[in-house]
Short mmCIF file of C-alpha atoms and ligand atoms in Angstrom, two decimals:
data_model
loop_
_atom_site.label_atom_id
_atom_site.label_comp_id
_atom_site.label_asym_id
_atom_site.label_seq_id
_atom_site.Cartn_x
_atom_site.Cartn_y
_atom_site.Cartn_z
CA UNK A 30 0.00 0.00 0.00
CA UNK A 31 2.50 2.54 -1.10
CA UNK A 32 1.81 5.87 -2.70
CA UNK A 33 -0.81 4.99 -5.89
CA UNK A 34 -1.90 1.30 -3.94
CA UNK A 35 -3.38 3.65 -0.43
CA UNK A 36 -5.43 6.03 -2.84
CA UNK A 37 -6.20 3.70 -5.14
CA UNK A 38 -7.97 1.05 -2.28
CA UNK A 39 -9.94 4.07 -0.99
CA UNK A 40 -11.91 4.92 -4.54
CA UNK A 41 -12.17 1.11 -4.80
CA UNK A 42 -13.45 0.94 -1.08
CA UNK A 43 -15.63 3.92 -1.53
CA UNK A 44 -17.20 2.48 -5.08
CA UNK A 45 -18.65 -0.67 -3.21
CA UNK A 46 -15.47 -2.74 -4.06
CA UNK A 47 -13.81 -5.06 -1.41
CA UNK A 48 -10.09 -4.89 -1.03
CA UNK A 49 -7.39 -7.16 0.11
CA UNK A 50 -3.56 -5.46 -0.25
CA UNK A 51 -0.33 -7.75 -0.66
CA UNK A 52 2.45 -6.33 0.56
CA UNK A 53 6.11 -6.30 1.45
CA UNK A 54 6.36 -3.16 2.95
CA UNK A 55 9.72 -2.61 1.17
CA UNK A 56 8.70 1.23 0.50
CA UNK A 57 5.36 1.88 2.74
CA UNK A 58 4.04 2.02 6.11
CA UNK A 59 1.43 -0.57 7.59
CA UNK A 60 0.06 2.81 9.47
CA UNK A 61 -1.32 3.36 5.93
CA UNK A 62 -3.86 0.44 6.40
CA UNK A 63 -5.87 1.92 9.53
CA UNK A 64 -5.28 5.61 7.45
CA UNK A 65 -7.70 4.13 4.49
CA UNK A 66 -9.70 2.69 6.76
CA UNK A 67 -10.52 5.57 8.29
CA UNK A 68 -10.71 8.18 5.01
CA UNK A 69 -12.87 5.33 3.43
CA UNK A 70 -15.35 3.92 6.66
CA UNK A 71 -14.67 0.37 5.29
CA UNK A 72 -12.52 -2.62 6.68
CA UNK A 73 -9.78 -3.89 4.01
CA UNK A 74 -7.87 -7.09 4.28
CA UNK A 75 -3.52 -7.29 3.91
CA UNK A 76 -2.15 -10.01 3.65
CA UNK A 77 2.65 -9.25 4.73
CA UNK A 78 4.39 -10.62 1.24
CA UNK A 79 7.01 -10.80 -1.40
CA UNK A 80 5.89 -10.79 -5.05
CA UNK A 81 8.17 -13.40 -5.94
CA UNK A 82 6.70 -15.80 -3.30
CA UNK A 83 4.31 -17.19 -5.81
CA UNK A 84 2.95 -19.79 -3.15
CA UNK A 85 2.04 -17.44 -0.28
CA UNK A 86 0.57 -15.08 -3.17
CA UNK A 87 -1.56 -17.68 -4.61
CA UNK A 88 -2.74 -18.75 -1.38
CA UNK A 89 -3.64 -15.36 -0.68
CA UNK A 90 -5.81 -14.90 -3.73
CA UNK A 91 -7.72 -17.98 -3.05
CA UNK A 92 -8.76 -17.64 0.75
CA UNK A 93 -9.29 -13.98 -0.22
CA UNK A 94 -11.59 -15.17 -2.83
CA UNK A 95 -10.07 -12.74 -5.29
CA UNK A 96 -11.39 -11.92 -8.90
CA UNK A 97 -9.68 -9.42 -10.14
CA UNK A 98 -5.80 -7.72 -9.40
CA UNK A 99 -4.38 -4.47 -9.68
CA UNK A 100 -0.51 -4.86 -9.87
CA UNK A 101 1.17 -1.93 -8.39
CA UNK A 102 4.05 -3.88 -6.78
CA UNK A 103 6.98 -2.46 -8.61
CA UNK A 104 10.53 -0.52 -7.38
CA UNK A 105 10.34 3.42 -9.08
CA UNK A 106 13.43 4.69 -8.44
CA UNK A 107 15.29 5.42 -12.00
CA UNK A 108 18.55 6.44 -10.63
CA UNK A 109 18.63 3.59 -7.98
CA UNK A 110 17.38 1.21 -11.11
CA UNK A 111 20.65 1.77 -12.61
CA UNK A 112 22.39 1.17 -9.34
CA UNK A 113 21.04 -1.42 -8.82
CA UNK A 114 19.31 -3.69 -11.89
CA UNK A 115 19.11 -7.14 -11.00
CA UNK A 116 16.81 -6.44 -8.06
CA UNK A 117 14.53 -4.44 -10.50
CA UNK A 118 14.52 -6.89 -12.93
CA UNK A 119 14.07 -9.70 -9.64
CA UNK A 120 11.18 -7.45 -7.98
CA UNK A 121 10.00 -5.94 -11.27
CA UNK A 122 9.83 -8.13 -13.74
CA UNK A 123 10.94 -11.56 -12.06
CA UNK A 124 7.87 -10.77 -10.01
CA UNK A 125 5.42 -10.07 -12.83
CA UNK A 126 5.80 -13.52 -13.72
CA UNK A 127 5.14 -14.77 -10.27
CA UNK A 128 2.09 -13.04 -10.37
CA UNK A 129 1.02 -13.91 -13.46
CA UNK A 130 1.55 -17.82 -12.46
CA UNK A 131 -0.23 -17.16 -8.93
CA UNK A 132 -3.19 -15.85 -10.84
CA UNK A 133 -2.97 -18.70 -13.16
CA UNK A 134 -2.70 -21.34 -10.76
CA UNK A 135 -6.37 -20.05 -9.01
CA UNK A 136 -7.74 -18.68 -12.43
CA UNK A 137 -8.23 -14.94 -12.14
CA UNK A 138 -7.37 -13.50 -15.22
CA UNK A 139 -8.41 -9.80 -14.66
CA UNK A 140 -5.58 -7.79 -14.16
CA UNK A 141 -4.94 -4.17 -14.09
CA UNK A 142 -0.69 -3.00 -14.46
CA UNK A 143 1.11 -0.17 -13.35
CA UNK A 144 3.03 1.00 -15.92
CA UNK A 145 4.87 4.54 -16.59
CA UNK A 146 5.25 7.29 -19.66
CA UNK A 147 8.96 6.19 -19.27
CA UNK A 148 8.65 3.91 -21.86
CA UNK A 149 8.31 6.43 -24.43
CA UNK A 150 12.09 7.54 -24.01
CA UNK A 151 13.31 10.48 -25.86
CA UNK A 152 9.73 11.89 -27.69
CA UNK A 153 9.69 11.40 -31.44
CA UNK A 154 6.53 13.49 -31.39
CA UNK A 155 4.11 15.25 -28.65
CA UNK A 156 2.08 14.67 -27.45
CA UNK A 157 3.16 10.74 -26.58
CA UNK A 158 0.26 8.92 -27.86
CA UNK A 159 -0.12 4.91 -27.43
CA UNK A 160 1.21 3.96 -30.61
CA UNK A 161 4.63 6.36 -29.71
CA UNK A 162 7.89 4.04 -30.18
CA UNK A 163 9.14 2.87 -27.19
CA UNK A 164 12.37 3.19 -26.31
CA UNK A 165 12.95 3.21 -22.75
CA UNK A 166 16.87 4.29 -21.32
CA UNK A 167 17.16 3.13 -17.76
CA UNK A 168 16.31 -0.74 -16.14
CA UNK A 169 13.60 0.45 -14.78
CA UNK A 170 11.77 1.64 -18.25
CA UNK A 171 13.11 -1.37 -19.90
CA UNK A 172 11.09 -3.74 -16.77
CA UNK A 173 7.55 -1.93 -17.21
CA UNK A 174 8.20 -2.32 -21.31
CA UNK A 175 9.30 -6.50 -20.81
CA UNK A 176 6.10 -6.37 -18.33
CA UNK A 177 3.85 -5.11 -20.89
CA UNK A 178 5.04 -7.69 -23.98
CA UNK A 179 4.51 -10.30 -21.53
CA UNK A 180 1.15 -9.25 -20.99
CA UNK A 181 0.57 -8.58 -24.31
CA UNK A 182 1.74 -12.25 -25.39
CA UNK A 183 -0.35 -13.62 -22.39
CA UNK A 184 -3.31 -12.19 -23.91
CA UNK A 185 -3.07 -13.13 -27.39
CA UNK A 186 -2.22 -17.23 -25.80
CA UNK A 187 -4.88 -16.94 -24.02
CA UNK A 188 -8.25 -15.31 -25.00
CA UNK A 189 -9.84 -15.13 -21.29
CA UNK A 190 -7.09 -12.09 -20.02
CA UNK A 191 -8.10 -8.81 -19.11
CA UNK A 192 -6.11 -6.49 -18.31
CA UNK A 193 -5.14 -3.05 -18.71
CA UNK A 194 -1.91 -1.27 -19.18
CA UNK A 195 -1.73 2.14 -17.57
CA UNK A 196 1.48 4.11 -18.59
CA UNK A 197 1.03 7.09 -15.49
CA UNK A 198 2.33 10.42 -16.38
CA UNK A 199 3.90 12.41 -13.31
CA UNK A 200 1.88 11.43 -10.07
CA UNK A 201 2.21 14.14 -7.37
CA UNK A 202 -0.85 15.06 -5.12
CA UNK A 203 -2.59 13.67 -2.67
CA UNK A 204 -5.75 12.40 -0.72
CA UNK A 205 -7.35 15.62 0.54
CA UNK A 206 -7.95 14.66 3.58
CA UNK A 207 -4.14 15.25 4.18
CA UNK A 208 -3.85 11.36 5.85
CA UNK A 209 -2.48 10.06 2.98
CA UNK A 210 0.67 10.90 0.49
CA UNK A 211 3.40 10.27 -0.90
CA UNK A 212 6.26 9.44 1.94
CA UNK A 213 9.97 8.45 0.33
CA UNK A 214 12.26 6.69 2.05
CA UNK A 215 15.08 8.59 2.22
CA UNK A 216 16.33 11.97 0.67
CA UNK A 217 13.60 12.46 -2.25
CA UNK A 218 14.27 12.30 -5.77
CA UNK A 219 11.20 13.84 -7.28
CA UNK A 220 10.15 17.25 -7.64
CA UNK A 221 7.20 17.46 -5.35
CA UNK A 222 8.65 15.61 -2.61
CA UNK A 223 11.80 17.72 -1.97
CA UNK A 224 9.54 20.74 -2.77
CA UNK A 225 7.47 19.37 0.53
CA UNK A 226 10.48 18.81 2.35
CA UNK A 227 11.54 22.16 1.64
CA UNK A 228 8.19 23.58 2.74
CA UNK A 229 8.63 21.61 6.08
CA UNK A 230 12.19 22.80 6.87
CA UNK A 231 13.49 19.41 6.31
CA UNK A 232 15.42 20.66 2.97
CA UNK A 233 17.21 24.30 3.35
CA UNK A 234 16.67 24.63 -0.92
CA UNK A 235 15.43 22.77 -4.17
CA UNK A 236 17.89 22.70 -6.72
CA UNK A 237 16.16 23.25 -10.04
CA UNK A 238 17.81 21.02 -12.86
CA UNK A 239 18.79 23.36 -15.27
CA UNK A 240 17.00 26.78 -17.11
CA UNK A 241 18.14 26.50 -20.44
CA UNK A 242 15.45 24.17 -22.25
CA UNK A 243 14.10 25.01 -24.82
CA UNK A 244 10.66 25.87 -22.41
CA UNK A 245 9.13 29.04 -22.25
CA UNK A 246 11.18 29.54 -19.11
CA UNK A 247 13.81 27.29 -19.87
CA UNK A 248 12.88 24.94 -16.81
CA UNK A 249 11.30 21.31 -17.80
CA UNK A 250 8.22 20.77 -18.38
CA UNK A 251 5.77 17.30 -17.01
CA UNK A 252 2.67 16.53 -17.10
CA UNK A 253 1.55 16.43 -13.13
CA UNK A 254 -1.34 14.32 -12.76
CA UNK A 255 -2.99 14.24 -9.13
CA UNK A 256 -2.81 10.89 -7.67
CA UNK A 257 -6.69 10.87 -6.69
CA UNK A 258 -7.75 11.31 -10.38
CA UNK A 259 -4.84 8.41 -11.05
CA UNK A 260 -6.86 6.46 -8.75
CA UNK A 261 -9.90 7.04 -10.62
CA UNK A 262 -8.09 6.08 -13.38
CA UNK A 263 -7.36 2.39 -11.85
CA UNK A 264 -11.53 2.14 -10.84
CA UNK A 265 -12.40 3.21 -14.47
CA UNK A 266 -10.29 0.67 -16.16
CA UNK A 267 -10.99 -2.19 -13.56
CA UNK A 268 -14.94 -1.26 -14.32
CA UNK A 269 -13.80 -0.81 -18.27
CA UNK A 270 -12.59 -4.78 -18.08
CA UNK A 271 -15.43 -6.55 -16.44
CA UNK A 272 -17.21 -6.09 -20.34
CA UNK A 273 -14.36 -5.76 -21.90
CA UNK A 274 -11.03 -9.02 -22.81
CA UNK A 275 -7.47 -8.51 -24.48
CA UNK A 276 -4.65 -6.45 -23.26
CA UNK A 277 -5.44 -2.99 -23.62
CA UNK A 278 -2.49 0.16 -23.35
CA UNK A 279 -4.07 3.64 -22.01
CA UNK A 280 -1.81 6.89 -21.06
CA UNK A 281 -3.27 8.48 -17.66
CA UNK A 282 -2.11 12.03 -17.58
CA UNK A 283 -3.46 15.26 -17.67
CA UNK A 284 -2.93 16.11 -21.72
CA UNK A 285 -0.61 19.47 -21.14
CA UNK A 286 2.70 20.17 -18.89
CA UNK A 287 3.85 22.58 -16.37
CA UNK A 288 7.26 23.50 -16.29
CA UNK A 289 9.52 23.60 -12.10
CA UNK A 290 9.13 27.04 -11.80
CA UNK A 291 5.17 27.14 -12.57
CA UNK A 292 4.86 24.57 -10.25
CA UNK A 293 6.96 26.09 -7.40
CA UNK A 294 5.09 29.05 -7.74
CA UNK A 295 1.74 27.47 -7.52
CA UNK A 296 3.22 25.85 -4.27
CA UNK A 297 4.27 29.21 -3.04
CA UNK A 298 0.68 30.93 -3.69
CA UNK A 299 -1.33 27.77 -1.56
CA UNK A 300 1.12 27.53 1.13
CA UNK A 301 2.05 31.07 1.52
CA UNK A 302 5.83 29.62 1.82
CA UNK A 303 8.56 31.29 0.08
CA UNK A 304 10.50 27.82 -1.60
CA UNK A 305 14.39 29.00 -1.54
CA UNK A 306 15.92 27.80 -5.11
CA UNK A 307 19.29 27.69 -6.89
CA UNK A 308 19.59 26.66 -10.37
CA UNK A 309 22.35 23.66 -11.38
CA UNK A 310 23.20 21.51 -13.87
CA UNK A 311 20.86 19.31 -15.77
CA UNK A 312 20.25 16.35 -14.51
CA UNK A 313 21.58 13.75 -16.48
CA UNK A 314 18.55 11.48 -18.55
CA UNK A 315 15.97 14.04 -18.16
CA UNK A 316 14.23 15.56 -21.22
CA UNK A 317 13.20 19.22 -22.15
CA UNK A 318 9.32 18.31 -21.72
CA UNK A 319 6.80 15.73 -22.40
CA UNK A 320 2.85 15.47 -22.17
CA UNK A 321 0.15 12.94 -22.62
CA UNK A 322 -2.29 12.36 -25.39
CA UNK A 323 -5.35 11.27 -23.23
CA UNK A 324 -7.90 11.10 -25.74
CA UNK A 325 -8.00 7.30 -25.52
CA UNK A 326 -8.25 6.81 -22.08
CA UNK A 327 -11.27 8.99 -22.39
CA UNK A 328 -13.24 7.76 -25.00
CA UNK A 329 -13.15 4.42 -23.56
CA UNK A 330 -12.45 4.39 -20.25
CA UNK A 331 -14.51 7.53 -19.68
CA UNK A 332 -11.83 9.14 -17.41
CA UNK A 333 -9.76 12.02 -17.26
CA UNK A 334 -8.59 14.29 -15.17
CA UNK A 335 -10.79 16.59 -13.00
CA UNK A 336 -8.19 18.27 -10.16
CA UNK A 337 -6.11 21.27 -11.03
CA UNK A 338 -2.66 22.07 -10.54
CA UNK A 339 -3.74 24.26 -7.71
CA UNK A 340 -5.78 20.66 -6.25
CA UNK A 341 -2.48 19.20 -6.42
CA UNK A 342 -0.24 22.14 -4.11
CA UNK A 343 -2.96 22.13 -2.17
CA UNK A 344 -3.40 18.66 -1.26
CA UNK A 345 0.43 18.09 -1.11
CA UNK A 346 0.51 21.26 1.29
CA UNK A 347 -2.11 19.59 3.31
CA UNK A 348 -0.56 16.24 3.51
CA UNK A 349 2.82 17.69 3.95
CA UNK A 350 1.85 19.81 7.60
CA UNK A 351 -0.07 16.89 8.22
CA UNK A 352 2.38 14.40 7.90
CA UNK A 353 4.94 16.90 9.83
CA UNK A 354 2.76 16.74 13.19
CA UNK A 355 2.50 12.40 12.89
C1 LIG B 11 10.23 16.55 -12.64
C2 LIG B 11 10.94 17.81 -13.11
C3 LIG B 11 13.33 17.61 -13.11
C4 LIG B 11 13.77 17.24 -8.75
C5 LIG B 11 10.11 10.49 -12.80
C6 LIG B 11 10.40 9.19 -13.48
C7 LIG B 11 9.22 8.75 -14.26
C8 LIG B 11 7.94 8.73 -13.45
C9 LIG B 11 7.75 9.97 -12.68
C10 LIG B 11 7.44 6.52 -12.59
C11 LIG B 11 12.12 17.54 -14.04
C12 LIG B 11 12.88 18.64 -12.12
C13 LIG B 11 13.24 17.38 -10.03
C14 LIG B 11 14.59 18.27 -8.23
C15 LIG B 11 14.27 19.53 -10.26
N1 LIG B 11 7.96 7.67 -12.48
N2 LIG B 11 13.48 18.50 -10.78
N3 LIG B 11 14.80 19.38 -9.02
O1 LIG B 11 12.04 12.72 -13.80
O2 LIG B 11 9.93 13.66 -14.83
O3 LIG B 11 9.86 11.47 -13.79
O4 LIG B 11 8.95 10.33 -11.99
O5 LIG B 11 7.05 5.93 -13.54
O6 LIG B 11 9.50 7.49 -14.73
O7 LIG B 11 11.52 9.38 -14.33
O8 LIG B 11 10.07 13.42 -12.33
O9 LIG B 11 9.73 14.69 -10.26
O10 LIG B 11 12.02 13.71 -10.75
O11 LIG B 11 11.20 15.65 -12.11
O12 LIG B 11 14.51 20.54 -10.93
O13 LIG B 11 15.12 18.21 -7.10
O14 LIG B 11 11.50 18.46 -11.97
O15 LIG B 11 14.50 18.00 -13.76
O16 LIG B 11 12.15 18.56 -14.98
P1 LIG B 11 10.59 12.87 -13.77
P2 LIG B 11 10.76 14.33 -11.26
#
């Protein structure tokens, strides 16, 4: 139950869906549990596990009486992925498979993935749309890519899959009851997260990764989707596949971008906090700017996004005093 998983089980909880969470804890708090039971008003079951422990999984599915998963078990780091591959490729992709076999063994065969916009790679054209080439640069791009062809080639062996794809954008945000968030281990390497940390005196300054894109203030650009309309994203598509079989690909973003310093000052204005900055280098592997084409995702999921940029500083700011006082 880590970042996406804890929003995620409340819209599932809160749409009359029961939920049972596998977990190894490896980047999230079991204080998260009694948090979505309390935002949603609803018991949920968890069940302490590895992935790759395809017999405890599988018996977990069946005395859970599971019908359908939503596979959000992966390592997201992209600088520690190239640190460290083989445990991405072990916990990534290694544990795709054990997944896949565990939900084989008991017969569920609705699945919904976690996947990312890193698979793109460098952008041949923007927006990315689905049918963008994919060439990811870092372990961790090339696991959610191997993920997807394996789900792919599942599907097309085997006609009773379901499952959906969802290649997430930038996730930042959170549940706005400020009980929930996103809580790194360690110092942060995403924007939001040292922006919070900044915010909460944890971080004297953010160091902005360059100013001389070619952006229209030289800063790079993403495109921030808040993690509650991600969620919604995960209900939509589990809903989408209950009519629906095949393996299906859908970008979840917002369709445009913000660049650092529109989203620092959006940060400033809701939390009345001046955010200290110095400009450095690039860092290396990131790109100028990139944005989703969400037109898919719309017309047949039915979803897209409904919360501002403003929703997202001001759920962040929320979570981030919040999470200061616990
Ligand atoms: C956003 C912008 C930075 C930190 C990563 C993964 C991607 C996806 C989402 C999972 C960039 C700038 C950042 C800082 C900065 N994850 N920045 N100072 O790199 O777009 O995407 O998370 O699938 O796969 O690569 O996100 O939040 O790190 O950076 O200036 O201290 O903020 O250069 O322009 P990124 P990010």
């Amino acid at each position: 139950m880590g970042y996406i998983g804890s929003h995620t089980a409340v819209q599932l909880l809160l749409s009359g869906y029961q939920v049972h969470i596998y977990d190894n804890l490896c980047n999230s708090n079991i204080d998260t549990l009694q948090r979505i039971k309390r935002i949603a008003g609803k018991d949920l079951g968890f069940t302490y596990g590895d992935i790759r422990d395809t017999q405890k999984l599988t018996a977990a599915l069946k005395e859970n009486s599971i019908e359908a998963v939503i596979h959000l078990a992966g390592l997201k780091a992209v600088g520690e992925s190239s640190k460290k591959p083989i445990e991405y490729y072990s916990n990534n992709t290694q544990g795709s498979i054990s997944l896949i076999q565990a939900m084989q063994a008991v017969h569920i065969s609705t699945l919904v993935f976690s996947s990312s916009a890193t698979v793109y790679g460098d952008p041949v054209y923007l927006p990315y749309d689905e049918a963008h080439p994919t060439f990811p640069t870092n372990p961790y791009g090339h696991n959610k890519l191997q993920i997807e062809q394996m789900l792919h080639d599942l599907a097309f062996s085997d006609k009773n899959w379901r499952i959906a794809c969802l290649r997430y954008f930038n996730p930042v945000g959170a549940h706005e009851s400020g009980l929930i968030g996103e809580n790194p281990n360690g110092i942060p390497n995403n924007l939001m997260p040292v922006i919070g940390q900044v915010a909460n005196g944890k971080l004297a300054q953010l160091s902005i990764f360059g100013n001389d894109y070619s952006t229209s203030d030289g800063t790079g650009k993403r495109d921030y989707i808040h993690v509650m309309d991600l969620a919604d994203g995960h209900l939509m598509a589990l809903n989408w596949l209950q009519e629906n079989l095949g393996c299906h690909t859908f970008n979840l973003g917002s369709g445009s971008s913000f660049s650092v310093l529109e989203l620092l000052r959006c940060f400033e204005k809701v939390s009345a906090k001046k955010i200290p900055y110095q400009i450095v280098a690039r860092r290396p592997g990131d790109l100028s700017e990139y944005y989703a084409k969400v037109d898919k995702a719309e017309k047949i999921l039915g979803w897209k996004t409904r919360r501002s940029l403003e929703d997202i500083c001001t759920s962040s700011w929320n979570w981030i005093k919040n999470s200061k006082n616990n």
